[in-house]
Tab-separated table of C-alpha atoms in Angstrom:
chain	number	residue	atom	x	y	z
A	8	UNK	CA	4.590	8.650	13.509
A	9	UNK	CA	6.556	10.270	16.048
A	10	UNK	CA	4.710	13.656	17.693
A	11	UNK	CA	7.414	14.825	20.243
A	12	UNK	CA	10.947	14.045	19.635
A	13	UNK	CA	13.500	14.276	22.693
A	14	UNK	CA	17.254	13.926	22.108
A	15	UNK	CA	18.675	11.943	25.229
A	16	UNK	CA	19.281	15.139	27.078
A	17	UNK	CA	15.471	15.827	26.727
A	18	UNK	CA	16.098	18.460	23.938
A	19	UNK	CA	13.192	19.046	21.695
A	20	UNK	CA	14.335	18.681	18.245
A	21	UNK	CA	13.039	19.869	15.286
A	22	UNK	CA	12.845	17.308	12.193
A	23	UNK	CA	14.030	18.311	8.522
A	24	UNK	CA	13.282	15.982	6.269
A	25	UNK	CA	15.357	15.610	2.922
A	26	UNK	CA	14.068	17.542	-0.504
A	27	UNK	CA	11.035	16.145	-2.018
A	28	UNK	CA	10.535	13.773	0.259
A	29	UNK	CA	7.532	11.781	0.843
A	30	UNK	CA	6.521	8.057	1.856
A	31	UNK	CA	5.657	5.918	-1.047
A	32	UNK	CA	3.860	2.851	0.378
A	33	UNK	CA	4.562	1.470	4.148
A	34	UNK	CA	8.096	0.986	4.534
A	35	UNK	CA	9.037	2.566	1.001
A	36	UNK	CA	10.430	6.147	0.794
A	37	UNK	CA	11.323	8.424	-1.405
A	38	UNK	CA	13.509	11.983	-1.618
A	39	UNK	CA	15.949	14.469	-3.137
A	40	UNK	CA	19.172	13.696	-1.673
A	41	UNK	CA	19.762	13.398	1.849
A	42	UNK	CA	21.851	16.270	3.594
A	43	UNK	CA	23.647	15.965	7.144
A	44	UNK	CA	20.436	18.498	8.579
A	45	UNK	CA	18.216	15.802	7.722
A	46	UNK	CA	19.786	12.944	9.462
A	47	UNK	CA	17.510	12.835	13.071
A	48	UNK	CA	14.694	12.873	10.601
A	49	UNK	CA	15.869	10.018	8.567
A	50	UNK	CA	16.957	8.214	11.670
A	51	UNK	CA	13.230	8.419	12.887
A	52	UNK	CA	12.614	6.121	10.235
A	53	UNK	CA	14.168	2.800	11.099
A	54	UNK	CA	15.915	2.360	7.484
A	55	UNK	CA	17.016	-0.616	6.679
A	56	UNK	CA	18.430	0.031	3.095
A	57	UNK	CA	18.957	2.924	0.708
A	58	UNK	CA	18.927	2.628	-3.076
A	59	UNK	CA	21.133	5.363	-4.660
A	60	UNK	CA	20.179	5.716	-8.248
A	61	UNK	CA	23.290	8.299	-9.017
A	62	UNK	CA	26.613	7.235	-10.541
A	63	UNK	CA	28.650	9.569	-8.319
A	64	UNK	CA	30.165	8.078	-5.217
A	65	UNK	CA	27.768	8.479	-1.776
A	66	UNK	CA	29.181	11.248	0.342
A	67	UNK	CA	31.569	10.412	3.240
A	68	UNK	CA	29.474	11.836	5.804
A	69	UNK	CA	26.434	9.962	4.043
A	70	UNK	CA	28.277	6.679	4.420
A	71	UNK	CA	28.968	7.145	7.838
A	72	UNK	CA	25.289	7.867	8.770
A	73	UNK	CA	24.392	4.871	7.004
A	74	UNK	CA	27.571	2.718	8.829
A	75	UNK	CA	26.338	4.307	12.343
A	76	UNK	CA	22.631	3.346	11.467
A	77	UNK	CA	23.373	-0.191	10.029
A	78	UNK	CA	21.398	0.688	6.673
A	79	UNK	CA	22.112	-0.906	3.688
A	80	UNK	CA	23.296	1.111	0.349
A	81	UNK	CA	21.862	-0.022	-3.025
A	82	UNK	CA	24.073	1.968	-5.755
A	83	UNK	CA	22.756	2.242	-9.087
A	84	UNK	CA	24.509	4.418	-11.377
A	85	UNK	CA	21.722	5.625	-13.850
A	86	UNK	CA	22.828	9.369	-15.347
A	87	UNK	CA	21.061	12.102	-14.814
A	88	UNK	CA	20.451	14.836	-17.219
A	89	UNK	CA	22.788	14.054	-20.524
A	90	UNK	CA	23.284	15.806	-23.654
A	91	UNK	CA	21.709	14.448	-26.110
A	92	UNK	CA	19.031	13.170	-23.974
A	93	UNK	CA	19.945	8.976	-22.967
A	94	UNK	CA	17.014	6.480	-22.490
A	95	UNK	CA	16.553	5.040	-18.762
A	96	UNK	CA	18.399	1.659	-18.668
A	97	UNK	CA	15.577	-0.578	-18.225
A	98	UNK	CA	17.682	-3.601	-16.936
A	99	UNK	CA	19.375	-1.427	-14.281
A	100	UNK	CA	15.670	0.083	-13.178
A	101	UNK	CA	14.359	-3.908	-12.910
A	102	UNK	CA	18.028	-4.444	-10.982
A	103	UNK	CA	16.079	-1.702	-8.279
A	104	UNK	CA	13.268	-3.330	-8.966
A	105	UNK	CA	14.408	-6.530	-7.546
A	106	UNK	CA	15.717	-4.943	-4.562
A	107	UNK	CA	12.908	-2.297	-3.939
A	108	UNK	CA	9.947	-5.017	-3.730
A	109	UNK	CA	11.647	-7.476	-1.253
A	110	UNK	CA	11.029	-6.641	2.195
A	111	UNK	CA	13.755	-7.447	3.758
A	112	UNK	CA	15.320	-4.301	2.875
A	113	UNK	CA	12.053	-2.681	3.905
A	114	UNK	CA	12.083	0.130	5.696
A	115	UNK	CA	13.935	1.647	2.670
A	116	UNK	CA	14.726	5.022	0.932
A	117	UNK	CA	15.075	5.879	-2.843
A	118	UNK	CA	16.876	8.900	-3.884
A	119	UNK	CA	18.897	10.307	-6.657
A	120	UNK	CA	20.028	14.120	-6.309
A	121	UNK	CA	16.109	15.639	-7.030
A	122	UNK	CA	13.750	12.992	-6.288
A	123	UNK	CA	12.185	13.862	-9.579
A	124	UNK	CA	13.272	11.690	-12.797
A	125	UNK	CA	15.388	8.826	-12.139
A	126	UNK	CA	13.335	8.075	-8.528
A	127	UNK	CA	10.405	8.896	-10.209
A	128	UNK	CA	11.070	6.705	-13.284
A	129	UNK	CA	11.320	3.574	-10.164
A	130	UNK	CA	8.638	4.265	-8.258
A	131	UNK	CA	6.508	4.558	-11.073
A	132	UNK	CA	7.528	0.705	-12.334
A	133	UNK	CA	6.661	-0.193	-8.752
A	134	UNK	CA	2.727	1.501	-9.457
A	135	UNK	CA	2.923	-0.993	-12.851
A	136	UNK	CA	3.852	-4.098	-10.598
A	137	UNK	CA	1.409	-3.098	-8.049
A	138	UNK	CA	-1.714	-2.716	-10.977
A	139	UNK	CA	-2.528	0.999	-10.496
A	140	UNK	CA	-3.810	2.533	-13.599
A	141	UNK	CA	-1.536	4.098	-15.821
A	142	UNK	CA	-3.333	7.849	-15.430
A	143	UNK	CA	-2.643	7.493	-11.525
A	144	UNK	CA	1.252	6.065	-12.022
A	145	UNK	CA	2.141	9.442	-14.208
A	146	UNK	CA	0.031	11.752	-11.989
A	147	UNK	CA	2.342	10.886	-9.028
A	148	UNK	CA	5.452	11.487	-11.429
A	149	UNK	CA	4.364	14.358	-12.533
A	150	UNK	CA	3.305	15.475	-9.013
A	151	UNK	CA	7.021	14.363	-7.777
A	152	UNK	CA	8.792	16.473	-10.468
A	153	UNK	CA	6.590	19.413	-10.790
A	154	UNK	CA	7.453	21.882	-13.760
A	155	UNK	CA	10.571	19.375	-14.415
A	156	UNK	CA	8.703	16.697	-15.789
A	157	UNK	CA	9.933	15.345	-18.913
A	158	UNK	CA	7.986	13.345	-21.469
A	159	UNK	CA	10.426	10.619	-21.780
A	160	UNK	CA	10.159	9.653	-18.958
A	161	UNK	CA	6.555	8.864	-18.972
A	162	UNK	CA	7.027	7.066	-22.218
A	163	UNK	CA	9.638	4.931	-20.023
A	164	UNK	CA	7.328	4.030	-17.383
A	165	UNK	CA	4.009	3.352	-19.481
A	166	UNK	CA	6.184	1.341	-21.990
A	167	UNK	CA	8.581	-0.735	-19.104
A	168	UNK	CA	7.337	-4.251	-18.734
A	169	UNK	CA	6.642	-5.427	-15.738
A	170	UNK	CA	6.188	-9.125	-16.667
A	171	UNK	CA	9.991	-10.596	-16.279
A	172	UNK	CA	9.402	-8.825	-12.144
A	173	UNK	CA	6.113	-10.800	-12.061
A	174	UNK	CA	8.536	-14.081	-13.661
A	175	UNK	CA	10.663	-13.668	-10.605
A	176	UNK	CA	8.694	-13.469	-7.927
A	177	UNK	CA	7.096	-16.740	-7.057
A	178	UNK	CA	4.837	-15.890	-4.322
A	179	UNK	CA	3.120	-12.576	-2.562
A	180	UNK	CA	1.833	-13.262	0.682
A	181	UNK	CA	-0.210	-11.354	2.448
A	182	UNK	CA	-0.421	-11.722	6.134
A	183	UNK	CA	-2.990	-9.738	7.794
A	184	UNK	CA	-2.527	-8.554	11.320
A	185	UNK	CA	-3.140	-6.100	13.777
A	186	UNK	CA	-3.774	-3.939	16.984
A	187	UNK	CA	-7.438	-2.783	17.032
A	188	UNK	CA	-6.843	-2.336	13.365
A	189	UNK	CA	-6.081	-4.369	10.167
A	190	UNK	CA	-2.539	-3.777	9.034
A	191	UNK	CA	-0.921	-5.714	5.536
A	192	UNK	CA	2.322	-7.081	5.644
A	193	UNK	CA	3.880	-8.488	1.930
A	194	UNK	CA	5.850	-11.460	2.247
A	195	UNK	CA	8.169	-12.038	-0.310
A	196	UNK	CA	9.662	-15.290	-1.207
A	197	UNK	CA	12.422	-16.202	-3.333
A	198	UNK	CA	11.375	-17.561	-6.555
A	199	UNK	CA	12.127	-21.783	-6.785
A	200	UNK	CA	12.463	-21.804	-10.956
A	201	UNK	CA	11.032	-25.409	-11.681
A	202	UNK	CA	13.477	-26.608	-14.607
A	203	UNK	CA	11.423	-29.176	-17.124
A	204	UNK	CA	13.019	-32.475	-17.018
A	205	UNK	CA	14.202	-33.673	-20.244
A	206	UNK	CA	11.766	-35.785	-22.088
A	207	UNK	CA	12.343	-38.880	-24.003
A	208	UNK	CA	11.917	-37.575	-27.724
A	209	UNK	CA	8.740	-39.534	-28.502
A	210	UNK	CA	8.989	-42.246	-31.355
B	21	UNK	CA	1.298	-3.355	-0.561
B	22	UNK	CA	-0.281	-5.588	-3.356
B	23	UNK	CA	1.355	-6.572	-6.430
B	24	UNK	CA	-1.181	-8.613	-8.161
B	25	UNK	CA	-4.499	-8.218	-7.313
B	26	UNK	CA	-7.876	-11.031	-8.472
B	27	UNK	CA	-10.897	-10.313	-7.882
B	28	UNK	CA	-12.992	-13.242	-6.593
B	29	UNK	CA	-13.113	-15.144	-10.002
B	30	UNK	CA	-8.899	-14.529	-10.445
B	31	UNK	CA	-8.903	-11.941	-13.032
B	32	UNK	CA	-6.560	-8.857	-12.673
B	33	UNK	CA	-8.150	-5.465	-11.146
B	34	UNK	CA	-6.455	-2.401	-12.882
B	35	UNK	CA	-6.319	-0.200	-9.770
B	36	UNK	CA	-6.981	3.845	-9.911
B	37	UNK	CA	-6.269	5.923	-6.795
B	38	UNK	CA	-8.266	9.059	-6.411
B	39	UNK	CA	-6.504	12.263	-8.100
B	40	UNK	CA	-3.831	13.426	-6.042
B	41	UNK	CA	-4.096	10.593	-3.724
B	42	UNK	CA	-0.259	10.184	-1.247
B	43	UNK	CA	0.148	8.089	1.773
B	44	UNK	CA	1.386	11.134	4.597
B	45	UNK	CA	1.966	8.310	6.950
B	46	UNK	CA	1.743	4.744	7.980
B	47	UNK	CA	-1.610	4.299	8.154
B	48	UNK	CA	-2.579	8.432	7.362
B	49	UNK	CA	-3.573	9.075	3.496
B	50	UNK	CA	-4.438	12.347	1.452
B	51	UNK	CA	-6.068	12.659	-1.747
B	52	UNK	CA	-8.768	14.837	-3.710
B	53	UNK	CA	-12.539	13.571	-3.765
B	54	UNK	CA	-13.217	9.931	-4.275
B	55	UNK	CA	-15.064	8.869	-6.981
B	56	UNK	CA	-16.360	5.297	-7.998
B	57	UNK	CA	-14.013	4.166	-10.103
B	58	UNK	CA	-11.403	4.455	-7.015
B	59	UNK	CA	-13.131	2.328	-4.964
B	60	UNK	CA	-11.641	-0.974	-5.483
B	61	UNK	CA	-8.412	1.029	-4.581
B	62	UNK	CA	-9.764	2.024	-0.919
B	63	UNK	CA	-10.737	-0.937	-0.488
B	64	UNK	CA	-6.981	-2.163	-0.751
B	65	UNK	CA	-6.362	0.435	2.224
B	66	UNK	CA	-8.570	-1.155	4.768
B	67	UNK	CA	-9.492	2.038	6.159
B	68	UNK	CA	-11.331	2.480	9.063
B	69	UNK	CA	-12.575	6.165	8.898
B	70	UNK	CA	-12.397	9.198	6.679
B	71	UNK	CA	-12.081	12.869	7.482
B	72	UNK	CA	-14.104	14.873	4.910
B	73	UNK	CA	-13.260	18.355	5.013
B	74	UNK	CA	-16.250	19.568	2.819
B	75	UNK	CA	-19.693	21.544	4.374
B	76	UNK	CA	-21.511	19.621	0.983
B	77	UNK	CA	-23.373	16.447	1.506
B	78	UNK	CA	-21.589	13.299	1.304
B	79	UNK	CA	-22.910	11.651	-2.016
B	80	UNK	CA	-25.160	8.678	-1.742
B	81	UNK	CA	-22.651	6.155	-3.637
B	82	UNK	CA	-19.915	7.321	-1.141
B	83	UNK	CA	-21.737	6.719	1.944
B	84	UNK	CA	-22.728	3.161	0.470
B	85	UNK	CA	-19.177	2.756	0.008
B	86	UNK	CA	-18.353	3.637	3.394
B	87	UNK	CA	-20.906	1.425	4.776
B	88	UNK	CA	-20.375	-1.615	2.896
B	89	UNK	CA	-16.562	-1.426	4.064
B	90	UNK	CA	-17.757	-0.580	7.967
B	91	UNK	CA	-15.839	2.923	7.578
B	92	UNK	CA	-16.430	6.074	9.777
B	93	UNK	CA	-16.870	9.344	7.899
B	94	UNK	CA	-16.182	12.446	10.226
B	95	UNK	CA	-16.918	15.481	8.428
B	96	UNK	CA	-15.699	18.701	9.061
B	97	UNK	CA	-17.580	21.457	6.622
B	98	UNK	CA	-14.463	23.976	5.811
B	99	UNK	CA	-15.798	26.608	3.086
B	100	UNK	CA	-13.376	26.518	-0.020
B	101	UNK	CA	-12.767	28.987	-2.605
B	102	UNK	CA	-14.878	32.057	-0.839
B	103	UNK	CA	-15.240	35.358	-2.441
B	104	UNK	CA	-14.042	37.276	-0.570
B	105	UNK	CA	-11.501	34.605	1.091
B	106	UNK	CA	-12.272	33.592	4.475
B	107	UNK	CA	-9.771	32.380	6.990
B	108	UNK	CA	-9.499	28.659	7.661
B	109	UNK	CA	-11.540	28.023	11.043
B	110	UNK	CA	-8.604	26.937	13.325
B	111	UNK	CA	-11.056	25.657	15.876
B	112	UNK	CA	-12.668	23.072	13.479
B	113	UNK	CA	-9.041	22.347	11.738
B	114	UNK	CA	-7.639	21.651	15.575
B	115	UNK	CA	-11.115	19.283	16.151
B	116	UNK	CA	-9.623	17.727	12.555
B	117	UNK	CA	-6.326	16.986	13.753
B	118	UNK	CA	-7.802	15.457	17.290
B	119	UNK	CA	-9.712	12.965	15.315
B	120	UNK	CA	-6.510	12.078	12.935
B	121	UNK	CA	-4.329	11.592	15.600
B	122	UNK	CA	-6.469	9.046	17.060
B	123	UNK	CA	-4.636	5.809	15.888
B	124	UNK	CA	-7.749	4.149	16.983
B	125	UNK	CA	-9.256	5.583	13.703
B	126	UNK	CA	-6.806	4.522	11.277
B	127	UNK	CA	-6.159	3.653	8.212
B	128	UNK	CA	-7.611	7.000	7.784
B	129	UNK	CA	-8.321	8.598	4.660
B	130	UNK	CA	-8.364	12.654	4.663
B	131	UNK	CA	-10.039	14.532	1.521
B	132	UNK	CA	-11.543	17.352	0.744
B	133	UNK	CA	-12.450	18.191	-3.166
B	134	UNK	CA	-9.395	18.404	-4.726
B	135	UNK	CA	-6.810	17.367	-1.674
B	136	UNK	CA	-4.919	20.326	-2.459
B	137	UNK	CA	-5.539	23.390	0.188
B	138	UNK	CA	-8.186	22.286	2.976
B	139	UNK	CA	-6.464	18.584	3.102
B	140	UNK	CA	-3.131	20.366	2.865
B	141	UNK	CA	-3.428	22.743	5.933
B	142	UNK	CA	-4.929	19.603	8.158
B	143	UNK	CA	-1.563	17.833	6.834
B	144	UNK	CA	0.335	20.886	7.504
B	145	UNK	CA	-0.697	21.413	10.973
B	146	UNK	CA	0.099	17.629	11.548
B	147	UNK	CA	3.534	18.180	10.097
B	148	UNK	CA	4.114	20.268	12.914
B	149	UNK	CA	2.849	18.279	15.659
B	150	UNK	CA	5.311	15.474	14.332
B	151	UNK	CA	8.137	18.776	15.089
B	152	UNK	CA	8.738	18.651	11.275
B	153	UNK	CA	10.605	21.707	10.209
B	154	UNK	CA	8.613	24.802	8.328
B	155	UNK	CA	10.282	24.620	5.519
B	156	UNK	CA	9.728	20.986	4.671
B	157	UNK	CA	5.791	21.217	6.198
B	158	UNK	CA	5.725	24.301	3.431
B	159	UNK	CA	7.032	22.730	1.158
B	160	UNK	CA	5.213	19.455	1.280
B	161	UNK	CA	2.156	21.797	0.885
B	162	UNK	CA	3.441	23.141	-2.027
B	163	UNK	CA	4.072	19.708	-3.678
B	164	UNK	CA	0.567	18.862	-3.334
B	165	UNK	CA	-1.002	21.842	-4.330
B	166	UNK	CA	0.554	22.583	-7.363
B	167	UNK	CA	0.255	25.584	-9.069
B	168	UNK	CA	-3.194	26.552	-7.316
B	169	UNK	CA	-0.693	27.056	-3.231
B	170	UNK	CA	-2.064	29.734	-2.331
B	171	UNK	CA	0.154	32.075	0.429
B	172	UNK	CA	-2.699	32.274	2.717
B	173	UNK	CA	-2.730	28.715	3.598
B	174	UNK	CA	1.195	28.943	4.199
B	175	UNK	CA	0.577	31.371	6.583
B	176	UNK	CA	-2.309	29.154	8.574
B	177	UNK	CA	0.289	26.479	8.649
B	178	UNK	CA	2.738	28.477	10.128
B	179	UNK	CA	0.646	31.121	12.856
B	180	UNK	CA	-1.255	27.587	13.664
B	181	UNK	CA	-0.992	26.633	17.191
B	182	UNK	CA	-0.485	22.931	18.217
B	183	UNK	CA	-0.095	23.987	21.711
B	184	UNK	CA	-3.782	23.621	22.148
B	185	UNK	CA	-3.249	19.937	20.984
B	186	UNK	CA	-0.318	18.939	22.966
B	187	UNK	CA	-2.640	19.573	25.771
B	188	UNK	CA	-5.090	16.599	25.431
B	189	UNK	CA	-2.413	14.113	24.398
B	190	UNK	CA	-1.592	12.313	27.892
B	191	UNK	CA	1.036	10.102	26.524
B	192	UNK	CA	2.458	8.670	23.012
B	193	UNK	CA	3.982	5.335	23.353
B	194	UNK	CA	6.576	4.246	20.663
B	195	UNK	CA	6.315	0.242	20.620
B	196	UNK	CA	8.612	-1.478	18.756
B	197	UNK	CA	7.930	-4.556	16.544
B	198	UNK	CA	8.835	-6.377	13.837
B	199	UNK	CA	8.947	-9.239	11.368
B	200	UNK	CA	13.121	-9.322	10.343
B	201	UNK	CA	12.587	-5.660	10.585
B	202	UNK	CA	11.512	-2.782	13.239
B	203	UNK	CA	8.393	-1.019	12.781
B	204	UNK	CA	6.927	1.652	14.821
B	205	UNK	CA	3.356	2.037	15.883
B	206	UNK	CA	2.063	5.110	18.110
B	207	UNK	CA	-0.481	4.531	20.878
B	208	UNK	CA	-2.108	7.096	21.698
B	209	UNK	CA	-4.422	7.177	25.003
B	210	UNK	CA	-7.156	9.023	26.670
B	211	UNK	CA	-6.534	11.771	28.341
B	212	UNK	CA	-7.387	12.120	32.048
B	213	UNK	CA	-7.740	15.085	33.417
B	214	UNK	CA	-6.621	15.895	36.600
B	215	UNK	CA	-9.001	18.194	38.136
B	216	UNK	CA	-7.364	19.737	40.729
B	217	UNK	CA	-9.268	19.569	43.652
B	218	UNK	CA	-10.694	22.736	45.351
B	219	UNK	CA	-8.209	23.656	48.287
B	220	UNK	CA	-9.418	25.289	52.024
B	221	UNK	CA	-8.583	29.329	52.001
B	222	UNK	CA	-5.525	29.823	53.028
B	223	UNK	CA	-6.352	31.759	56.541
């Protein structure tokens, strides 16, 4: 939370950030598509990665904020509005998936050009794989995209399954600490898959 | 941020934030009026006060709530939907904002009945103590009230002076720390007034 912002010439500056943007859960954002006027804001928050759910190549002048910045860029190349109407790839939205839950690419944006569907779509998988009820996942979509919403993409989230995330992810750790208050922390361990050994086929 | 959550004898907790429940910051939440069947979702937020922007009663189960979690309710009774409309009350929204500031009160949640136009104008006017732009404080507004915005609470946002608040901020410390990745965290301390002390006429 940052209440007065000084450049280093003790400038005040005034903070823009992107479209549709909001904060998701600690160290998860989401937006409409970053623009150069909203760099200083994005800067304020320490991002460490960037997934880019667009098939059109990042912006120059996006890739050299996130070169300056030393963030990370996650492309996914889902399509956006298509005639006739395509389905959400489900194994490219678990591919975000994978990289949206780990924390070490926390603090992290998602965006796609709106904010609305294909961020939306994402975020709302993340609600499944966090338990929130299905009424509360599709009232933040719907909040996200507004008049937009579509129906298909509801049907997408309340019909993605979450179990092969839950397969992948051995361990969620909680650490609990703090500074006069309690604070949560997920830890986030690679999965160790225990093959079976063989057996002797009994006689 | 939990991905599978037990209850004491391990089985799964379906988890239902209140309507029109965000996170505004780290550690700040919004949503519309809590009812029972979100409380096993608070609990998840570990908060340590609430700002209840209602003049009704807090109901019974809520304050048990509160009380069996050790949370502080501060209550600030803004009218809603008047007849005629009345203006917000700056003074109590400014006493609001001192209290949310305060990191020493968070995780804090802020509600009123629906989260949409008292809780909005509190998040406004924080918007713009953070030096957000007016057209992204707006439009956040906008987001979260839906069709019911109404213009008069744009202009509160925007004729609402934070002046008055800069004043009893002595200092905001940034401090840095991490686990693999930064993370900010505001301090915020008393203020201490210096009186000035009364001078000899000048002769």
């Amino acid at each position: 939370m940052c209440l007065i912002m000084e450049t280093d010439d003790h400038e005040a500056v005034v903070l823009a950030p992107p479209s549709n943007f909001s904060m998701v859960e600690d160290g998860i954002y989401r937006s409409g598509f970053p623009r150069p006027e909203n760099f200083s804001f994005l800067k304020t928050l320490n991002l460490r990665s960037t997934i880019y759910l667009c098939p059109e190549p990042y912006p120059e002048e996006n890739l050299q904020f996130l070169e300056a910045n030393n963030i990370k860029l996650y492309q996914f190349g889902i399509e956006g509005k298509t005639d006739p109407p395509t389905a959400m790839p489900k194994d490219t939205v678990l591919d975000a998936l994978r990289v949206l839950v780990d924390v070490r690419n926390h603090p992290i944006l998602i965006h796609c050009k709106r904010g609305k569907h294909r961020t939306g779509c994402l975020v709302g998988c993340l609600r499944k794989v966090q338990s929130w009820c299905l009424s509360s996942v599709l009232e933040e979509y719907q909040k996200n995209a507004g008049l937009k919403w579509r129906q298909r993409d509801l049907n997408f989230i309340e019909t993605f399954d979450i179990v092969s995330l839950r397969q992948c992810l051995l361990s969620i750790i909680y650490q609990y600490h703090g500074y006069g208050f309690k604070r949560r922390r997920l830890a986030y361990e690679e999965e160790t898959i225990q093959t079976p050994k063989p057996q002797a086929a009994k006689v």
